[in-house]
Short mmCIF file of C-alpha atoms in Angstrom, two decimals:
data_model
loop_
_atom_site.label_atom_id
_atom_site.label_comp_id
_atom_site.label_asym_id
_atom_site.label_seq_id
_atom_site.Cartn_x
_atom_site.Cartn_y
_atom_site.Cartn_z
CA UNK N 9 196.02 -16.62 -62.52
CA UNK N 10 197.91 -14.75 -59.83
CA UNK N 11 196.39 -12.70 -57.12
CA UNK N 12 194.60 -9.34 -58.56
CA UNK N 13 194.99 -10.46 -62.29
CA UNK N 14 191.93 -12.51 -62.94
CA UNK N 15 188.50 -11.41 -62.03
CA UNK N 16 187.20 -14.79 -62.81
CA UNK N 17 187.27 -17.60 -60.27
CA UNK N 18 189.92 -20.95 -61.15
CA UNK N 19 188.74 -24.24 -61.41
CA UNK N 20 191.33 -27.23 -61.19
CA UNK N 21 190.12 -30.76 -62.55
CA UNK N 22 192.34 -34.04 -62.11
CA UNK N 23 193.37 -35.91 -65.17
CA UNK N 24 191.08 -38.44 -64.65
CA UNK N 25 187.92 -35.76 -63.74
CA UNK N 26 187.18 -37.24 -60.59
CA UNK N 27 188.31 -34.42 -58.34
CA UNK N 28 187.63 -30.80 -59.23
CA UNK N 29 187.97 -27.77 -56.95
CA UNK N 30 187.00 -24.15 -57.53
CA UNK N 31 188.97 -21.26 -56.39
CA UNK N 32 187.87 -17.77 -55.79
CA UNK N 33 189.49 -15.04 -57.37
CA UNK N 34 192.96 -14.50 -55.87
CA UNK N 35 193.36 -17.72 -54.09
CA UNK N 36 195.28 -19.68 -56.97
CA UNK N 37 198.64 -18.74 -57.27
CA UNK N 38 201.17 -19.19 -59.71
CA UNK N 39 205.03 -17.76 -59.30
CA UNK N 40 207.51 -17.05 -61.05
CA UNK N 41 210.28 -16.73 -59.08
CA UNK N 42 211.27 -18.32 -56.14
CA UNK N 43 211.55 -15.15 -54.09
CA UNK N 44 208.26 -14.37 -54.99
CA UNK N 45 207.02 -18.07 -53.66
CA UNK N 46 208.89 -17.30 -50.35
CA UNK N 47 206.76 -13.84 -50.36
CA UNK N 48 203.79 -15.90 -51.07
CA UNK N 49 204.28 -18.26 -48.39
CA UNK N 50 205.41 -15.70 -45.74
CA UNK N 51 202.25 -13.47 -46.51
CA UNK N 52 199.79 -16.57 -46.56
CA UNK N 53 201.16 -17.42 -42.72
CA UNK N 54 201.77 -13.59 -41.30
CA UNK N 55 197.97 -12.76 -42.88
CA UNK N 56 196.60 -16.01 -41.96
CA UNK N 57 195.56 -17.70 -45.04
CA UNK N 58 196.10 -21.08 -46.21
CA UNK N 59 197.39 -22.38 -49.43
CA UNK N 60 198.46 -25.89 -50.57
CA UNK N 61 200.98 -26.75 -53.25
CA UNK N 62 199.57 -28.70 -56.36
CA UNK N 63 201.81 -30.05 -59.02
CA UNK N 64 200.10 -31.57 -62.47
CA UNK N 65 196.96 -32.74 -60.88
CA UNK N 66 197.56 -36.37 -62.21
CA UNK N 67 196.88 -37.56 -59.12
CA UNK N 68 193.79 -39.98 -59.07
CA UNK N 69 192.53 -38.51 -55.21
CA UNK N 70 192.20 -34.86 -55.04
CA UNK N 71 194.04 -34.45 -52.06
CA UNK N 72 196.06 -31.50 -53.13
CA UNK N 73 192.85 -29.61 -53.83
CA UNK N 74 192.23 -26.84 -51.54
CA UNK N 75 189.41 -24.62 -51.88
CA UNK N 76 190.86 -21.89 -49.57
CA UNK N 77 194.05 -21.39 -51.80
CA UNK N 78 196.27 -23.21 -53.88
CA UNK N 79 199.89 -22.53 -55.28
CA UNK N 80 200.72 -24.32 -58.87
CA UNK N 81 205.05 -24.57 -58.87
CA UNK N 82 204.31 -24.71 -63.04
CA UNK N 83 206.52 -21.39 -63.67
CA UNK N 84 209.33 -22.64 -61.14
CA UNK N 85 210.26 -25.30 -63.71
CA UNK N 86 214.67 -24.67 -64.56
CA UNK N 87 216.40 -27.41 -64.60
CA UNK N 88 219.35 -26.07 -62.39
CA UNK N 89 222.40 -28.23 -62.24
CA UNK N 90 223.37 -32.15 -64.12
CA UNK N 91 226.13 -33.14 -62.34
CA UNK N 92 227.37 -36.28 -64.82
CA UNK N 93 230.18 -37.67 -62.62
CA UNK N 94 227.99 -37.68 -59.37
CA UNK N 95 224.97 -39.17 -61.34
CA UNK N 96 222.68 -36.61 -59.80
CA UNK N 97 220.35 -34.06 -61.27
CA UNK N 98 219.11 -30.67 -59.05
CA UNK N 99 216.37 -29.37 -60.54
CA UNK N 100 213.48 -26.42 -59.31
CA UNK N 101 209.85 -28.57 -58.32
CA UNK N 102 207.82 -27.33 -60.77
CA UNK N 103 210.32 -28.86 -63.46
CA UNK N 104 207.93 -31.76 -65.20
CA UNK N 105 209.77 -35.80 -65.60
CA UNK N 106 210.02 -35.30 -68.93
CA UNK N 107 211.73 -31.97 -68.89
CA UNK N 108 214.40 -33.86 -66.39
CA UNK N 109 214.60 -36.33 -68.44
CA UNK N 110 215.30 -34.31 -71.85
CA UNK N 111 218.12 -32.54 -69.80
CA UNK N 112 219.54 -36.05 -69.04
CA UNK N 113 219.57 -37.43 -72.09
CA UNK N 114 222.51 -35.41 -73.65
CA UNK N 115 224.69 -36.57 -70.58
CA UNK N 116 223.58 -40.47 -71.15
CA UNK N 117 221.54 -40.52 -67.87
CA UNK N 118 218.19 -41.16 -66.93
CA UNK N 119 215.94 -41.47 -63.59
CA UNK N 120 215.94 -44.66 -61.96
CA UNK N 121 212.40 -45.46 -61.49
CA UNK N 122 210.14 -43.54 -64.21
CA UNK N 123 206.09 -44.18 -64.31
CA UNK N 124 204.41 -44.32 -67.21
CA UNK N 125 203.55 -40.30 -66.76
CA UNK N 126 206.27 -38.10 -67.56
CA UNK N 127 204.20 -34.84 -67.01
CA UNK N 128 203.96 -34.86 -63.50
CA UNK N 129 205.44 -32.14 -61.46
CA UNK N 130 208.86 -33.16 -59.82
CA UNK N 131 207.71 -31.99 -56.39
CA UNK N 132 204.79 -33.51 -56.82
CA UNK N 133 206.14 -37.08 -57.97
CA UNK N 134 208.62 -36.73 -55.08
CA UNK N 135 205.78 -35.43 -52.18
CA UNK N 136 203.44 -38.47 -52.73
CA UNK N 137 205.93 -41.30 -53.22
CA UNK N 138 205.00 -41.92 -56.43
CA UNK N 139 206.37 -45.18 -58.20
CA UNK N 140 207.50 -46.28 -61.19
CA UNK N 141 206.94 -50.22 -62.25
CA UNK N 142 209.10 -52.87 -61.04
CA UNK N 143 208.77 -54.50 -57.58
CA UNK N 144 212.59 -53.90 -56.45
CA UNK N 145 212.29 -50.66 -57.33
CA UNK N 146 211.97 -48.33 -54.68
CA UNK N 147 209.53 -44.92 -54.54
CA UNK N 148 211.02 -42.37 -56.62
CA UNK N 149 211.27 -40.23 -53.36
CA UNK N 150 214.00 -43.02 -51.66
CA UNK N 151 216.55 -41.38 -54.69
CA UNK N 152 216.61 -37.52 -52.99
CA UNK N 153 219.63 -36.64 -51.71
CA UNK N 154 218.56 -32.54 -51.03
CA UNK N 155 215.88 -30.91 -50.93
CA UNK N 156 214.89 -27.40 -50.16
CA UNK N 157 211.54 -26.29 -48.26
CA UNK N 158 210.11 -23.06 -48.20
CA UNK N 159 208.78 -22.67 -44.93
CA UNK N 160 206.01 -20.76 -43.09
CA UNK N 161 208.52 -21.33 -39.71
CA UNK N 162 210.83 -19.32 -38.68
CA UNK N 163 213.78 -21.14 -40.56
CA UNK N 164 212.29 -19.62 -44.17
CA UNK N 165 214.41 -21.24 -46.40
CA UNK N 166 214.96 -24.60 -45.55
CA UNK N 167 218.03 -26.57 -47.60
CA UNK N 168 218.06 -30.44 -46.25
CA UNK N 169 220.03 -33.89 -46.60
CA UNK N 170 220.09 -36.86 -44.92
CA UNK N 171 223.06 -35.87 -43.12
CA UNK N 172 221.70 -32.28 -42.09
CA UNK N 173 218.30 -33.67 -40.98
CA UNK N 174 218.35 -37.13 -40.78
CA UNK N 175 214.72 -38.47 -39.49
CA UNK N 176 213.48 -34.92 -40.45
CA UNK N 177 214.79 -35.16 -43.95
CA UNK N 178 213.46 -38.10 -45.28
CA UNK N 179 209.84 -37.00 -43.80
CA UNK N 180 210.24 -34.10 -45.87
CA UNK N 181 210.85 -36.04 -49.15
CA UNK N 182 207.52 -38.02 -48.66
CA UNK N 183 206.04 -34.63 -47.03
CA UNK N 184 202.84 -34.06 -48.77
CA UNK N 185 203.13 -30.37 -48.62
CA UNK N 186 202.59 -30.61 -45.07
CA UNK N 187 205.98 -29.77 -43.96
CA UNK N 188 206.41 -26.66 -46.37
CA UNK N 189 206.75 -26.29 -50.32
CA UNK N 190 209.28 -28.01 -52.41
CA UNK N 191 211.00 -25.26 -54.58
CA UNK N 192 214.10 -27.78 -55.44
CA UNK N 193 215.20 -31.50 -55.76
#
């Protein structure tokens, strides 16, 4: 329920019901666009409020749980570009595994490390180095090559690689939210 449309607070459980967080009216978010999650974000820093990106709350900790606000990527969920001969797949963070993986499929590709979830959020996944099984298998995160922050700063709109960021980059992959919100991988 977006700000102003639901009179009724929002209550977020985990998947395993071990974390649960209720959030007053107004202070769970959900958009649509990504213009209106770069409003979102630019109001919640000029007006001083906080809010923390949540993907499918599989996680087992609640750590994405905020009581002060939260922002759900669910509606920012296009898969945007599969690029065959480069092997790569760009998609928008609130896109879930097994939507990626559905849009692979035609192409023959896949992901290279899956977990045994395919309904978790893609920025999620990515943000808290989640793994798949096999021990030479690296975090799913180690496979970004871009990624694009929105940003409270005064860069907005932040579009990084390795090569463009370096150090900064792959701190963003593994970022936790803390660095801005994932609207694409």
């Amino acid at each position: 329920a977006d700000e102003g449309e639901d009179d009724d607070s929002t209550k977020i459980l985990n998947w395993s019901g071990t974390h649960s967080v209720d959030l007053a009216p107004g202070t769970y978010h959900e958009p649509e666009t990504v213009a209106e999650l770069i409003d979102l974000v630019a109001n919640a820093y000029r007006e001083g409020y906080h809010i923390r990106p949540v993907g499918s709350a599989l996680s087992p900790n609640g750590l994405a749980f905020d009581s002060r606000g939260m922002v759900s990527l669910s509606n920012l969920d296009k898969i945007i570009e599969v690029n065959k001969e480069n092997m790569t797949v760009t998609v928008e963070a609130g896109a879930r595994v097994s939507q990626v993986l559905d849009a692979l499929r035609p192409h023959g590709l896949t992901l290279p490390n899956l977990a045994s979830i395919a309904e978790q959020q893609v920025g999620g996944f990515v943000s808290v180095g989640a793994h798949g099984t096999g021990a030479a298998v690296p975090p799913c995160d180690e496979f970004v090559e871009a990624l694009t922050l929105v940003t409270p700063s005064r860069y907005g709109v932040v579009r990084m690689t390795e090569g463009s960021h370096g150090p900064l980059f792959r701190l963003a992959r593994l970022g936790l939210g803390g660095l801005g919100i994932l609207s694409e991988v």
